[in-house]
Amino acid sequence: PPPPPPPHWPPRLRLDFGGGSTRTRAGRRRQDDAVRRAPPPASCLCPITRDVMELPAMTPCGTTYDWEPLVRWIQSHGTYPMGECAGPLRLGDLAPNLALRNIIEDWAAAVPPPAAVDDVACDEAPAPAPAVAQRRCASPSAAAGPASRRTPRRRPATSPARSR
């Protein structure tokens, strides 16, 4: 596991989106659902993982990554990710990106809550759907919808012998 950030850094954002950590599979699904409901700004996504950052860390070249993926990258490669700058990159070179952290906090606070879902046991039968009242319209053509607004086809004329 990567080392923790220096003590003067702010704590990791708690992006639980309805309970639980985003480090669990269920928490990850909740974060994915939140991203679908309200997509975050592109600047809030880590360039390495493409996930919402929980602890934005900025390199001396100015690019921001999430702390843990960036530390793992530095530990395995010792260079800047994505080739943004030449030369080595050390953990001591990183700084917290507080402005981006505030943007992520604002986005997370603005994500609408998920739609309420009733907990129904699997063995229970679903409740019947309520009857829908039929809508009464002023004219039959309005009730029939756009298809009825087309020009009607002409019926072939019937011969006098067939009509009795």
Coordinates of N, CA and C in Angstrom, one line a residue:
P1 N 0.8 -1.2 0.0 CA 0.0 0.0 0.0 C 0.9 1.3 0.0
P2 N 0.4 2.3 -0.6 CA 1.2 3.5 -0.7 C 1.2 4.2 0.7
P3 N 2.3 4.9 1.0 CA 2.4 5.6 2.3 C 1.3 6.7 2.4
P4 N 0.9 7.0 3.6 CA -0.1 8.1 3.8 C 0.6 9.4 3.4
P5 N -0.3 10.4 3.0 CA 0.3 11.7 2.7 C 0.9 12.4 4.0
P6 N 1.7 13.4 3.8 CA 2.2 14.1 4.9 C 1.2 14.6 5.9
P7 N 1.5 14.8 7.2 CA 0.5 15.2 8.2 C -0.2 16.5 7.9
H8 N 0.5 17.4 7.2 CA -0.1 18.7 7.0 C -1.1 18.7 5.8
W9 N -1.3 17.6 5.2 CA -2.2 17.5 4.1 C -3.6 17.4 4.7
P10 N -4.7 17.8 3.9 CA -6.0 17.6 4.4 C -6.4 16.2 4.3
P11 N -7.4 15.8 5.1 CA -7.8 14.4 5.0 C -8.5 14.0 3.7
R12 N -8.5 12.7 3.4 CA -9.1 12.2 2.2 C -10.6 12.6 2.1
L13 N -11.1 13.0 1.0 CA -12.5 13.2 0.9 C -13.3 11.9 1.1
R14 N -14.4 12.1 1.7 CA -15.3 10.9 2.0 C -16.4 11.0 0.9
L15 N -16.2 10.3 -0.2 CA -17.2 10.3 -1.3 C -17.9 9.0 -1.2
D16 N -18.9 8.9 -0.3 CA -19.5 7.6 -0.1 C -20.8 7.5 -0.9
F17 N -21.5 8.6 -1.3 CA -22.7 8.6 -2.1 C -23.7 7.7 -1.6
G18 N -24.1 7.8 -0.4 CA -25.1 7.0 0.2 C -24.7 5.9 1.1
G19 N -23.5 6.0 1.7 CA -23.1 5.1 2.6 C -22.0 4.1 2.1
G20 N -20.9 4.0 2.8 CA -19.9 3.1 2.5 C -18.7 3.8 1.7
S21 N -17.6 3.1 1.7 CA -16.5 3.6 1.0 C -16.5 3.3 -0.4
T22 N -15.8 4.2 -1.2 CA -15.7 3.9 -2.7 C -14.6 2.9 -2.9
R23 N -14.0 2.4 -1.9 CA -13.0 1.3 -2.1 C -13.6 -0.1 -2.1
T24 N -14.9 -0.2 -1.8 CA -15.6 -1.4 -1.9 C -16.3 -1.5 -3.2
R25 N -16.7 -2.7 -3.6 CA -17.4 -2.9 -4.8 C -18.8 -2.2 -4.8
A26 N -19.5 -2.3 -3.7 CA -20.8 -1.6 -3.6 C -20.6 0.0 -3.6
G27 N -19.6 0.4 -2.9 CA -19.3 1.9 -2.9 C -18.9 2.3 -4.3
R28 N -18.2 1.5 -5.0 CA -17.8 1.8 -6.4 C -19.0 2.0 -7.3
R29 N -20.0 1.1 -7.1 CA -21.2 1.1 -7.9 C -22.0 2.4 -7.5
R30 N -22.0 2.8 -6.3 CA -22.7 4.0 -5.9 C -22.0 5.2 -6.5
Q31 N -20.7 5.2 -6.6 CA -20.0 6.4 -7.2 C -20.3 6.4 -8.7
D32 N -20.3 5.2 -9.3 CA -20.6 5.2 -10.8 C -22.0 5.7 -11.0
D33 N -22.9 5.3 -10.1 CA -24.3 5.8 -10.3 C -24.4 7.3 -10.1
A34 N -23.6 7.9 -9.1 CA -23.6 9.3 -8.9 C -23.0 10.0 -10.1
V35 N -22.0 9.5 -10.7 CA -21.4 10.1 -11.9 C -22.4 10.1 -13.0
R36 N -23.2 9.0 -13.2 CA -24.2 9.0 -14.2 C -25.3 10.1 -14.0
R37 N -25.7 10.3 -12.7 CA -26.7 11.2 -12.4 C -26.2 12.7 -12.5
A38 N -25.0 12.9 -12.2 CA -24.4 14.3 -12.3 C -23.0 14.1 -12.7
P39 N -22.6 14.1 -13.9 CA -21.2 14.0 -14.3 C -20.3 15.0 -13.7
P40 N -19.2 14.6 -13.1 CA -18.3 15.6 -12.5 C -17.5 16.4 -13.6
P41 N -17.0 17.5 -13.3 CA -16.1 18.2 -14.2 C -14.9 17.3 -14.6
A42 N -14.5 17.4 -15.8 CA -13.3 16.6 -16.2 C -12.1 16.8 -15.3
S43 N -12.0 18.0 -14.8 CA -10.8 18.3 -13.9 C -10.8 17.5 -12.6
C44 N -12.0 16.9 -12.3 CA -12.1 16.2 -11.0 C -11.7 14.7 -11.2
L45 N -11.4 14.3 -12.4 CA -11.1 12.9 -12.6 C -9.6 12.7 -12.7
C46 N -9.1 11.7 -12.0 CA -7.6 11.4 -12.0 C -7.3 10.9 -13.4
P47 N -6.2 11.5 -14.0 CA -5.8 11.1 -15.4 C -5.3 9.6 -15.4
I48 N -4.9 9.1 -14.3 CA -4.4 7.7 -14.3 C -5.6 6.7 -14.2
T49 N -6.5 6.9 -13.3 CA -7.6 6.0 -13.0 C -8.9 6.4 -13.7
R50 N -9.1 7.6 -14.1 CA -10.4 8.2 -14.6 C -11.5 8.1 -13.6
D51 N -11.1 8.1 -12.3 CA -12.1 8.1 -11.2 C -12.1 9.5 -10.5
V52 N -13.1 9.8 -9.8 CA -13.2 11.1 -9.1 C -12.1 11.0 -8.0
M53 N -11.3 12.1 -7.9 CA -10.2 12.1 -7.0 C -10.7 12.3 -5.5
E54 N -10.1 11.6 -4.6 CA -10.4 11.7 -3.2 C -9.4 12.5 -2.4
L55 N -8.2 12.6 -3.0 CA -7.1 13.4 -2.4 C -6.2 13.9 -3.5
P56 N -6.6 15.0 -4.1 CA -5.9 15.6 -5.3 C -4.5 16.0 -4.9
A57 N -3.5 15.5 -5.6 CA -2.1 15.8 -5.4 C -1.5 16.4 -6.7
M58 N -0.9 17.5 -6.5 CA -0.3 18.2 -7.7 C 1.2 18.1 -7.8
T59 N 1.6 17.8 -9.0 CA 3.1 17.7 -9.3 C 3.6 19.1 -9.5
P60 N 5.0 19.2 -9.4 CA 5.6 20.5 -9.7 C 5.3 21.1 -11.1
C61 N 4.9 20.2 -12.0 CA 4.6 20.7 -13.4 C 3.2 21.2 -13.4
G62 N 2.4 21.0 -12.4 CA 1.0 21.5 -12.3 C -0.1 20.5 -12.6
T63 N 0.2 19.3 -13.0 CA -0.9 18.3 -13.2 C -1.3 17.7 -11.9
T64 N -2.6 17.5 -11.8 CA -3.1 16.9 -10.5 C -3.6 15.5 -10.8
Y65 N -3.3 14.6 -9.8 CA -3.7 13.2 -9.8 C -4.2 12.9 -8.5
D66 N -4.9 11.7 -8.3 CA -5.3 11.2 -7.0 C -4.0 10.7 -6.3
W67 N -3.9 10.9 -5.0 CA -2.7 10.6 -4.2 C -2.3 9.1 -4.4
E68 N -3.2 8.2 -4.2 CA -2.7 6.8 -4.2 C -2.3 6.3 -5.5
P69 N -3.0 6.5 -6.6 CA -2.5 6.1 -7.9 C -1.1 6.8 -8.3
L70 N -1.0 8.0 -7.9 CA 0.2 8.8 -8.2 C 1.4 8.2 -7.4
V71 N 1.2 7.9 -6.2 CA 2.2 7.4 -5.3 C 2.7 6.0 -5.9
R72 N 1.7 5.2 -6.3 CA 2.0 3.9 -6.8 C 2.8 4.0 -8.1
W73 N 2.5 5.0 -8.9 CA 3.2 5.3 -10.2 C 4.7 5.7 -9.8
I74 N 4.8 6.6 -8.9 CA 6.1 7.1 -8.5 C 7.0 5.9 -8.0
Q75 N 6.4 5.1 -7.1 CA 7.1 4.0 -6.6 C 7.5 3.0 -7.6
S76 N 6.7 2.8 -8.7 CA 7.1 1.8 -9.7 C 7.9 2.4 -10.8
H77 N 7.8 3.7 -11.1 CA 8.5 4.3 -12.3 C 9.5 5.3 -11.9
G78 N 9.2 6.1 -10.8 CA 10.1 7.2 -10.4 C 10.1 8.4 -11.3
T79 N 9.1 8.5 -12.2 CA 9.0 9.6 -13.2 C 7.6 10.2 -13.1
Y80 N 7.4 11.2 -13.9 CA 6.1 11.9 -14.0 C 5.2 11.0 -14.9
P81 N 3.9 10.8 -14.4 CA 3.0 10.0 -15.2 C 2.7 10.8 -16.5
M82 N 2.3 10.1 -17.5 CA 1.8 10.7 -18.8 C 2.9 11.5 -19.5
G83 N 4.2 11.4 -19.0 CA 5.3 12.1 -19.7 C 5.1 13.6 -19.7
E84 N 4.5 14.1 -18.6 CA 4.3 15.6 -18.6 C 5.5 16.4 -18.5
C85 N 6.5 15.9 -17.8 CA 7.8 16.5 -17.6 C 8.9 15.5 -17.6
A86 N 10.1 15.9 -18.0 CA 11.2 15.0 -17.9 C 11.8 15.0 -16.5
G87 N 12.6 14.0 -16.2 CA 13.2 13.9 -14.9 C 12.5 13.1 -13.9
P88 N 13.1 12.9 -12.8 CA 12.5 12.1 -11.7 C 11.4 12.9 -11.0
L89 N 10.5 12.1 -10.3 CA 9.5 12.7 -9.5 C 9.5 12.0 -8.2
R90 N 9.6 12.8 -7.1 CA 9.7 12.2 -5.7 C 8.4 12.6 -4.9
L91 N 8.1 11.8 -3.9 CA 6.9 12.0 -3.1 C 7.0 13.4 -2.4
G92 N 8.1 13.9 -2.1 CA 8.3 15.2 -1.4 C 8.0 16.3 -2.4
D93 N 7.9 16.1 -3.7 CA 7.7 17.1 -4.6 C 6.2 17.4 -4.8
L94 N 5.3 16.6 -4.2 CA 3.9 16.7 -4.4 C 3.3 17.7 -3.4
A95 N 2.2 18.3 -3.8 CA 1.5 19.3 -2.9 C 0.0 19.0 -3.1
P96 N -0.8 19.2 -2.0 CA -2.3 19.1 -2.1 C -2.8 20.2 -3.0
N97 N -3.8 19.8 -3.9 CA -4.5 20.8 -4.7 C -5.8 21.1 -4.0
L98 N -5.8 22.2 -3.2 CA -6.9 22.5 -2.3 C -8.0 23.1 -3.1
A99 N -7.7 23.9 -4.2 CA -8.8 24.5 -5.0 C -9.6 23.4 -5.7
L100 N -8.9 22.4 -6.3 CA -9.6 21.3 -6.9 C -10.4 20.4 -5.9
R101 N -9.8 20.3 -4.7 CA -10.5 19.6 -3.7 C -11.9 20.2 -3.3
N102 N -11.9 21.6 -3.3 CA -13.1 22.3 -3.0 C -14.1 22.1 -4.2
I103 N -13.6 22.1 -5.4 CA -14.5 21.8 -6.6 C -15.2 20.4 -6.4
I104 N -14.4 19.4 -6.1 CA -14.9 18.1 -5.9 C -15.9 18.0 -4.8
E105 N -15.6 18.7 -3.7 CA -16.6 18.7 -2.6 C -17.9 19.4 -3.0
D106 N -17.8 20.5 -3.8 CA -19.0 21.1 -4.2 C -19.8 20.2 -5.2
W107 N -19.1 19.5 -6.1 CA -19.8 18.6 -7.0 C -20.5 17.5 -6.2
A108 N -19.7 16.9 -5.2 CA -20.3 15.7 -4.5 C -21.5 16.2 -3.7
A109 N -21.5 17.4 -3.2 CA -22.6 17.9 -2.4 C -23.9 18.2 -3.3
A110 N -23.6 18.5 -4.6 CA -24.7 18.8 -5.5 C -25.3 17.6 -6.2
V111 N -24.7 16.4 -6.0 CA -25.2 15.2 -6.7 C -26.5 14.9 -6.2
P112 N -27.5 14.8 -7.0 CA -28.9 14.4 -6.5 C -28.9 13.0 -5.9
P113 N -29.7 12.9 -4.9 CA -29.7 11.5 -4.2 C -30.3 10.5 -5.2
P114 N -30.0 9.2 -5.0 CA -30.5 8.2 -5.9 C -32.0 8.1 -5.7
A115 N -32.7 7.7 -6.8 CA -34.2 7.5 -6.7 C -34.5 6.5 -5.6
A116 N -35.5 6.7 -4.8 CA -35.9 5.8 -3.8 C -36.3 4.5 -4.4
V117 N -35.8 3.4 -3.8 CA -36.2 2.1 -4.3 C -36.7 1.3 -3.1
D118 N -37.9 0.8 -3.2 CA -38.5 0.0 -2.1 C -37.8 -1.3 -2.0
D119 N -37.5 -1.7 -0.8 CA -36.9 -3.0 -0.6 C -37.9 -4.0 -0.6
V120 N -37.9 -4.9 -1.5 CA -38.9 -6.0 -1.7 C -38.2 -7.3 -1.6
A121 N -38.6 -8.2 -0.8 CA -38.0 -9.5 -0.7 C -38.2 -10.2 -2.1
C122 N -37.2 -11.0 -2.4 CA -37.3 -11.7 -3.7 C -38.4 -12.7 -3.9
D123 N -38.9 -13.2 -2.7 CA -40.0 -14.2 -2.8 C -41.4 -13.5 -2.8
E124 N -41.4 -12.2 -2.6 CA -42.7 -11.5 -2.6 C -43.1 -11.2 -4.1
A125 N -44.4 -11.3 -4.3 CA -44.9 -10.9 -5.7 C -45.0 -9.4 -5.7
P126 N -44.7 -8.8 -6.9 CA -44.8 -7.4 -6.9 C -46.2 -6.9 -6.9
A127 N -46.4 -5.8 -6.3 CA -47.8 -5.2 -6.2 C -48.3 -4.9 -7.5
P128 N -49.6 -5.1 -7.8 CA -50.2 -4.8 -9.1 C -50.1 -3.3 -9.4
A129 N -49.9 -3.0 -10.6 CA -49.8 -1.6 -11.0 C -51.1 -1.0 -10.9
P130 N -51.1 0.3 -10.4 CA -52.4 1.0 -10.3 C -53.0 1.2 -11.7
A131 N -54.4 1.2 -11.7 CA -55.1 1.4 -13.0 C -54.8 2.9 -13.4
V132 N -54.6 3.0 -14.7 CA -54.4 4.3 -15.2 C -55.7 4.8 -15.8
A133 N -56.1 6.0 -15.4 CA -57.3 6.6 -15.9 C -57.1 7.0 -17.4
Q134 N -58.1 6.7 -18.2 CA -58.0 7.1 -19.6 C -58.2 8.6 -19.7
R135 N -57.4 9.1 -20.6 CA -57.5 10.6 -20.8 C -58.6 10.9 -21.8
R136 N -59.4 11.8 -21.5 CA -60.5 12.2 -22.5 C -60.0 13.4 -23.2
C137 N -60.0 13.3 -24.5 CA -59.6 14.4 -25.4 C -60.8 15.0 -26.1
A138 N -60.6 16.2 -26.5 CA -61.6 17.0 -27.2 C -62.0 16.3 -28.5
S139 N -61.0 15.8 -29.2 CA -61.3 15.2 -30.5 C -60.7 13.9 -30.7
P140 N -61.3 13.0 -31.4 CA -60.7 11.6 -31.6 C -59.4 11.7 -32.2
S141 N -59.1 12.6 -33.1 CA -57.8 12.7 -33.8 C -56.7 13.1 -32.8
A142 N -57.0 13.9 -31.8 CA -56.0 14.3 -30.8 C -55.7 13.1 -29.9
A143 N -56.7 12.2 -29.7 CA -56.5 11.1 -28.8 C -55.7 10.0 -29.5
A144 N -55.8 9.9 -30.8 CA -55.2 8.9 -31.6 C -53.7 9.2 -31.7
G145 N -53.3 10.4 -31.6 CA -51.8 10.7 -31.7 C -51.4 11.2 -33.1
P146 N -50.1 11.3 -33.4 CA -49.7 11.9 -34.6 C -50.0 11.0 -35.8
A147 N -50.1 9.7 -35.7 CA -50.4 8.8 -36.8 C -51.7 9.1 -37.4
S148 N -52.7 9.6 -36.7 CA -54.0 9.9 -37.2 C -54.1 11.2 -38.0
R149 N -53.0 12.0 -37.9 CA -53.0 13.3 -38.6 C -52.6 13.1 -40.0
R150 N -52.2 11.9 -40.4 CA -51.8 11.7 -41.8 C -53.1 11.7 -42.7
T151 N -52.8 11.9 -43.9 CA -54.0 11.9 -44.9 C -54.5 10.5 -44.9
P152 N -55.8 10.4 -44.8 CA -56.4 9.0 -44.8 C -56.3 8.4 -46.2
R153 N -56.1 7.1 -46.2 CA -56.1 6.4 -47.5 C -57.5 6.3 -48.0
R154 N -57.7 6.3 -49.3 CA -59.0 6.2 -49.9 C -59.3 4.7 -50.1
R155 N -60.5 4.4 -49.8 CA -60.9 3.0 -50.0 C -61.4 2.9 -51.4
P156 N -61.2 1.7 -52.0 CA -61.7 1.6 -53.4 C -63.2 1.6 -53.4
A157 N -63.7 2.1 -54.4 CA -65.2 2.2 -54.6 C -65.7 0.8 -54.7
T158 N -66.8 0.5 -54.0 CA -67.5 -0.8 -54.1 C -68.4 -0.8 -55.3
S159 N -68.5 -1.9 -55.9 CA -69.3 -2.1 -57.1 C -70.8 -2.2 -56.6
P160 N -71.8 -1.8 -57.4 CA -73.1 -1.9 -56.9 C -73.6 -3.3 -56.7
A161 N -72.9 -4.2 -57.4 CA -73.4 -5.6 -57.3 C -73.0 -6.2 -56.0
R162 N -71.9 -5.8 -55.4 CA -71.5 -6.3 -54.1 C -72.2 -5.6 -52.9
S163 N -72.7 -4.5 -53.1 CA -73.3 -3.8 -51.9 C -74.8 -4.2 -51.9
R164 N -75.2 -5.0 -51.0 CA -76.6 -5.3 -50.8 C -77.0 -5.0 -49.4

